[in-house]
mmCIF file of C-alpha atoms and ligand atoms in Angstrom:
data_model
loop_
_atom_site.group_PDB
_atom_site.id
_atom_site.type_symbol
_atom_site.label_atom_id
_atom_site.label_comp_id
_atom_site.label_asym_id
_atom_site.label_seq_id
_atom_site.Cartn_x
_atom_site.Cartn_y
_atom_site.Cartn_z
ATOM 1 C CA UNK A 12 -17.292 -3.928 -10.597
ATOM 2 C CA UNK A 13 -13.900 -5.097 -9.374
ATOM 3 C CA UNK A 14 -10.515 -3.504 -9.319
ATOM 4 C CA UNK A 15 -7.140 -4.757 -8.179
ATOM 5 C CA UNK A 16 -5.219 -2.325 -5.971
ATOM 6 C CA UNK A 17 -1.489 -3.040 -5.930
ATOM 7 C CA UNK A 18 0.255 -1.287 -3.065
ATOM 8 C CA UNK A 19 3.857 -0.024 -3.168
ATOM 9 C CA UNK A 20 5.788 -2.791 -4.962
ATOM 10 C CA UNK A 21 8.851 -0.580 -5.197
ATOM 11 C CA UNK A 22 12.572 -1.311 -5.041
ATOM 12 C CA UNK A 23 13.000 0.167 -1.570
ATOM 13 C CA UNK A 24 10.453 -2.281 -0.126
ATOM 14 C CA UNK A 25 12.108 -5.284 -1.752
ATOM 15 C CA UNK A 26 15.206 -7.170 -0.568
ATOM 16 C CA UNK A 27 18.251 -4.896 -0.923
ATOM 17 C CA UNK A 28 16.078 -1.764 -0.647
ATOM 18 C CA UNK A 29 16.165 0.919 2.027
ATOM 19 C CA UNK A 30 13.049 -0.311 3.875
ATOM 20 C CA UNK A 31 13.206 -3.935 2.992
ATOM 21 C CA UNK A 32 10.113 -6.078 3.464
ATOM 22 C CA UNK A 33 11.398 -9.640 3.986
ATOM 23 C CA UNK A 34 10.674 -11.685 0.831
ATOM 24 C CA UNK A 35 8.803 -8.685 -0.586
ATOM 25 C CA UNK A 36 9.834 -9.592 -4.128
ATOM 26 C CA UNK A 37 8.517 -13.146 -3.844
ATOM 27 C CA UNK A 38 4.948 -12.019 -4.471
ATOM 28 C CA UNK A 39 5.776 -10.713 -7.937
ATOM 29 C CA UNK A 40 4.821 -13.785 -10.004
ATOM 30 C CA UNK A 41 1.495 -13.984 -8.152
ATOM 31 C CA UNK A 42 0.815 -10.268 -8.558
ATOM 32 C CA UNK A 43 1.641 -10.373 -12.262
ATOM 33 C CA UNK A 44 -0.750 -13.286 -12.682
ATOM 34 C CA UNK A 45 -3.484 -11.336 -10.890
ATOM 35 C CA UNK A 46 -2.845 -8.377 -13.190
ATOM 36 C CA UNK A 47 -3.777 -10.616 -16.097
ATOM 37 C CA UNK A 48 -7.035 -11.608 -14.421
ATOM 38 C CA UNK A 49 -8.400 -8.150 -13.606
ATOM 39 C CA UNK A 50 -9.695 -5.638 -16.124
ATOM 40 C CA UNK A 51 -8.984 -2.653 -13.917
ATOM 41 C CA UNK A 52 -5.734 -2.097 -12.093
ATOM 42 C CA UNK A 53 -4.704 0.679 -9.706
ATOM 43 C CA UNK A 54 -1.121 0.897 -8.464
ATOM 44 C CA UNK A 55 0.112 3.009 -5.569
ATOM 45 C CA UNK A 56 3.587 4.478 -5.288
ATOM 46 C CA UNK A 57 5.148 5.775 -2.068
ATOM 47 C CA UNK A 58 6.687 9.079 -3.230
ATOM 48 C CA UNK A 59 8.490 11.160 -0.601
ATOM 49 C CA UNK A 60 10.425 14.401 -1.000
ATOM 50 C CA UNK A 61 13.927 14.486 0.488
ATOM 51 C CA UNK A 62 13.760 15.424 4.172
ATOM 52 C CA UNK A 63 10.290 13.898 4.596
ATOM 53 C CA UNK A 64 9.068 13.987 8.200
ATOM 54 C CA UNK A 65 8.595 10.209 8.290
ATOM 55 C CA UNK A 66 12.368 9.771 7.904
ATOM 56 C CA UNK A 67 14.379 9.259 11.109
ATOM 57 C CA UNK A 68 17.072 11.415 9.478
ATOM 58 C CA UNK A 69 14.721 14.415 9.730
ATOM 59 C CA UNK A 70 14.604 14.094 13.548
ATOM 60 C CA UNK A 71 17.993 14.702 15.236
ATOM 61 C CA UNK A 72 18.832 12.004 17.763
ATOM 62 C CA UNK A 73 16.213 9.578 16.468
ATOM 63 C CA UNK A 74 16.812 6.226 14.808
ATOM 64 C CA UNK A 75 14.728 4.271 12.318
ATOM 65 C CA UNK A 76 11.808 2.456 13.969
ATOM 66 C CA UNK A 77 11.669 4.957 16.872
ATOM 67 C CA UNK A 78 8.359 6.783 17.139
ATOM 68 C CA UNK A 79 7.546 10.497 17.441
ATOM 69 C CA UNK A 80 4.380 12.452 18.054
ATOM 70 C CA UNK A 81 3.129 14.258 15.000
ATOM 71 C CA UNK A 82 0.091 16.604 14.934
ATOM 72 C CA UNK A 83 -1.930 13.696 13.493
ATOM 73 C CA UNK A 84 -0.756 11.046 15.971
ATOM 74 C CA UNK A 85 2.142 8.675 16.549
ATOM 75 C CA UNK A 86 4.486 8.247 13.618
ATOM 76 C CA UNK A 87 6.994 5.407 13.209
ATOM 77 C CA UNK A 88 10.246 6.784 11.826
ATOM 78 C CA UNK A 89 11.669 5.013 8.822
ATOM 79 C CA UNK A 90 14.980 4.890 7.030
ATOM 80 C CA UNK A 91 14.981 7.315 4.075
ATOM 81 C CA UNK A 92 13.005 5.490 1.399
ATOM 82 C CA UNK A 93 11.109 6.006 -1.857
ATOM 83 C CA UNK A 94 12.620 9.437 -2.442
ATOM 84 C CA UNK A 95 10.993 11.011 -5.496
ATOM 85 C CA UNK A 96 12.956 10.193 -8.628
ATOM 86 C CA UNK A 97 15.333 7.741 -6.936
ATOM 87 C CA UNK A 98 15.824 4.159 -8.070
ATOM 88 C CA UNK A 99 14.399 3.018 -4.730
ATOM 89 C CA UNK A 100 11.106 4.735 -5.557
ATOM 90 C CA UNK A 101 10.825 2.969 -8.913
ATOM 91 C CA UNK A 102 8.512 0.007 -9.206
ATOM 92 C CA UNK A 103 10.246 -3.354 -9.014
ATOM 93 C CA UNK A 104 11.423 -4.017 -12.570
ATOM 94 C CA UNK A 105 9.439 -7.268 -12.741
ATOM 95 C CA UNK A 106 6.107 -5.629 -11.869
ATOM 96 C CA UNK A 107 3.912 -5.400 -14.947
ATOM 97 C CA UNK A 108 2.867 -1.771 -14.667
ATOM 98 C CA UNK A 109 1.653 -1.533 -18.273
ATOM 99 C CA UNK A 110 -1.814 -2.754 -17.383
ATOM 100 C CA UNK A 111 -2.451 -0.059 -14.763
ATOM 101 C CA UNK A 112 -5.135 2.506 -15.559
ATOM 102 C CA UNK A 113 -4.188 4.638 -12.569
ATOM 103 C CA UNK A 114 -0.981 5.151 -10.627
ATOM 104 C CA UNK A 115 -1.562 7.042 -7.443
ATOM 105 C CA UNK A 116 1.343 8.664 -5.611
ATOM 106 C CA UNK A 117 1.211 9.320 -1.898
ATOM 107 C CA UNK A 118 3.396 10.742 0.858
ATOM 108 C CA UNK A 119 4.566 13.690 -1.230
ATOM 109 C CA UNK A 120 3.816 16.339 1.389
ATOM 110 C CA UNK A 121 6.866 16.867 3.623
ATOM 111 C CA UNK A 122 4.918 17.270 6.853
ATOM 112 C CA UNK A 123 2.626 14.256 6.690
ATOM 113 C CA UNK A 124 3.019 10.568 5.971
ATOM 114 C CA UNK A 125 0.517 8.628 3.891
ATOM 115 C CA UNK A 126 0.144 4.878 4.339
ATOM 116 C CA UNK A 127 -3.332 4.423 2.936
ATOM 117 C CA UNK A 128 -4.142 4.588 -0.755
ATOM 118 C CA UNK A 129 -7.170 6.745 0.190
ATOM 119 C CA UNK A 130 -6.141 9.198 2.909
ATOM 120 C CA UNK A 131 -2.983 10.667 4.325
ATOM 121 C CA UNK A 132 -2.192 9.798 7.932
ATOM 122 C CA UNK A 133 -4.410 12.593 9.256
ATOM 123 C CA UNK A 134 -7.229 10.339 7.939
ATOM 124 C CA UNK A 135 -8.858 13.275 6.182
ATOM 125 C CA UNK A 136 -6.645 14.541 3.342
ATOM 126 C CA UNK A 137 -7.742 12.577 0.285
ATOM 127 C CA UNK A 138 -5.405 11.073 -2.309
ATOM 128 C CA UNK A 139 -8.201 11.260 -4.897
ATOM 129 C CA UNK A 140 -8.587 7.478 -5.196
ATOM 130 C CA UNK A 141 -12.087 7.429 -3.706
ATOM 131 C CA UNK A 142 -13.278 9.964 -6.298
ATOM 132 C CA UNK A 143 -11.825 7.915 -9.129
ATOM 133 C CA UNK A 144 -13.363 4.639 -7.966
ATOM 134 C CA UNK A 145 -16.745 6.232 -7.306
ATOM 135 C CA UNK A 146 -16.773 7.989 -10.644
ATOM 136 C CA UNK A 147 -16.030 4.770 -12.512
ATOM 137 C CA UNK A 148 -18.366 2.612 -10.405
ATOM 138 C CA UNK A 149 -15.907 0.235 -8.725
ATOM 139 C CA UNK A 150 -17.225 -1.249 -5.470
ATOM 140 C CA UNK A 151 -15.284 -4.498 -5.097
ATOM 141 C CA UNK A 152 -11.664 -3.886 -4.248
ATOM 142 C CA UNK A 153 -8.988 -6.581 -4.085
ATOM 143 C CA UNK A 154 -5.739 -5.631 -2.371
ATOM 144 C CA UNK A 155 -2.206 -6.961 -2.676
ATOM 145 C CA UNK A 156 1.344 -5.630 -2.286
ATOM 146 C CA UNK A 157 3.596 -4.216 0.437
ATOM 147 C CA UNK A 158 3.579 -3.892 3.348
ATOM 148 C CA UNK A 159 0.753 -5.950 4.873
ATOM 149 C CA UNK A 160 1.047 -4.286 8.267
ATOM 150 C CA UNK A 161 1.266 -0.668 7.079
ATOM 151 C CA UNK A 162 0.161 0.574 3.672
ATOM 152 C CA UNK A 163 -1.906 -2.476 2.755
ATOM 153 C CA UNK A 164 -3.665 -2.612 6.122
ATOM 154 C CA UNK A 165 -4.548 1.087 6.137
ATOM 155 C CA UNK A 166 -5.781 0.916 2.561
ATOM 156 C CA UNK A 167 -8.065 -2.016 3.399
ATOM 157 C CA UNK A 168 -9.392 -0.341 6.572
ATOM 158 C CA UNK A 169 -10.109 2.934 4.773
ATOM 159 C CA UNK A 170 -11.791 1.111 1.884
ATOM 160 C CA UNK A 171 -14.145 -0.617 4.350
ATOM 161 C CA UNK A 172 -14.840 2.642 6.144
ATOM 162 C CA UNK A 173 -15.734 4.222 2.806
ATOM 163 C CA UNK A 174 -18.222 1.431 2.140
ATOM 164 C CA UNK A 175 -16.343 -0.705 -0.387
ATOM 165 C CA UNK A 176 -16.128 -4.459 -0.302
ATOM 166 C CA UNK A 177 -12.455 -5.014 0.485
ATOM 167 C CA UNK A 178 -10.676 -8.334 0.067
ATOM 168 C CA UNK A 179 -7.027 -9.031 0.812
ATOM 169 C CA UNK A 180 -5.269 -11.531 -1.434
ATOM 170 C CA UNK A 181 -3.285 -13.268 1.271
ATOM 171 C CA UNK A 182 -0.531 -14.856 -0.809
ATOM 172 C CA UNK A 183 0.125 -11.630 -2.697
ATOM 173 C CA UNK A 184 1.185 -9.478 0.261
ATOM 174 C CA UNK A 185 4.158 -9.448 2.668
ATOM 175 C CA UNK A 186 4.719 -7.474 5.853
ATOM 176 C CA UNK A 187 7.508 -5.652 7.694
ATOM 177 C CA UNK A 188 6.440 -7.364 10.952
ATOM 178 C CA UNK A 189 7.484 -5.270 13.940
ATOM 179 C CA UNK A 190 6.516 -7.079 17.184
ATOM 180 C CA UNK A 191 3.806 -9.235 15.652
ATOM 181 C CA UNK A 192 2.334 -6.412 13.582
ATOM 182 C CA UNK A 193 1.424 -8.685 10.666
ATOM 183 C CA UNK A 194 -0.784 -10.909 12.804
ATOM 184 C CA UNK A 195 -2.300 -7.831 14.457
ATOM 185 C CA UNK A 196 -2.977 -6.324 11.016
ATOM 186 C CA UNK A 197 -4.850 -9.462 9.897
ATOM 187 C CA UNK A 198 -6.914 -9.306 13.066
ATOM 188 C CA UNK A 199 -7.758 -5.627 12.597
ATOM 189 C CA UNK A 200 -8.750 -6.128 8.969
ATOM 190 C CA UNK A 201 -10.890 -9.120 9.909
ATOM 191 C CA UNK A 202 -12.651 -7.202 12.699
ATOM 192 C CA UNK A 203 -13.363 -4.366 10.288
ATOM 193 C CA UNK A 204 -15.028 -6.749 7.840
ATOM 194 C CA UNK A 205 -12.345 -7.488 5.250
ATOM 195 C CA UNK A 206 -12.513 -10.609 3.121
ATOM 196 C CA UNK A 207 -9.520 -12.876 2.659
ATOM 197 C CA UNK A 208 -8.834 -14.983 -0.385
ATOM 198 C CA UNK A 209 -5.933 -16.899 -1.860
ATOM 199 C CA UNK A 210 -4.948 -15.950 -5.408
ATOM 200 C CA UNK A 211 -5.703 -19.513 -6.504
ATOM 201 C CA UNK A 212 -9.326 -19.010 -5.536
ATOM 202 C CA UNK A 213 -9.768 -15.940 -7.674
ATOM 203 C CA UNK A 214 -11.857 -16.939 -10.596
ATOM 204 C CA UNK A 215 -11.552 -14.612 -13.549
ATOM 205 C CA UNK A 216 -15.001 -15.432 -14.827
ATOM 206 C CA UNK A 217 -16.553 -14.378 -11.508
ATOM 207 C CA UNK A 218 -14.912 -10.961 -11.555
ATOM 208 C CA UNK A 219 -17.078 -8.250 -13.011
HETATM 209 C C1 VGL B 320 5.197 1.827 3.840
HETATM 210 C C2 VGL B 320 6.337 2.423 5.728
HETATM 211 C C3 VGL B 320 6.645 3.653 5.190
HETATM 212 C C4 VGL B 320 4.395 0.780 3.115
HETATM 213 C C5 VGL B 320 5.467 3.050 3.272
HETATM 214 O O1 VGL B 320 4.346 0.801 1.873
HETATM 215 O O2 VGL B 320 3.831 -0.098 3.802
HETATM 216 N N1 VGL B 320 5.621 1.528 5.058
HETATM 217 N N2 VGL B 320 6.202 3.958 3.938
HETATM 218 ZN ZN1 ZN B 321 6.865 5.754 3.063
#
């Protein structure tokens, strides 16, 4: 059975937001069309407390896009974004969230960032998504959303590691792109066994 996983289409990741993904909002018509094609929809929401350790503002002397060592590895520091309850953390107003069966929030522990829909950045603390998908019998996961080179990539890689079939819908995702990171992300996902499909090639009648 198939499910569509829509990653982080929130105001702060769209043009004008705190951690803008270039043209991030341009995928909305495509994503809303996909929502109509799938029977099961999961949406993720980046959901940080104020003072989150992934914010450059929590590290004196550091600027956004610098990196620091965290107990779980290297962490890119971001502008403050998707603060719980803020307008920036809200879904883009054009995203059709009504059809979602599950909204999964991530990144809500101050000390640890969470890119993937499945695990926090220590790669072991679960978000609960795997349990949900297993329990309901979903094996074929289609991914879209923001940002290709961070949360989408890690979600796809973890899905493959967990044994799902994972397919990226290539015209329904946009990346931040730091030093060629979008191209590198595509390469990593390909190496790991991800499928790639254009939204036009998704045939509703073939989805189970
Ligand atoms: C994301 C950086 C920080 C993402 C979230 O959704 O890709 N990127 N938090
Ligand atoms: Zn974040």
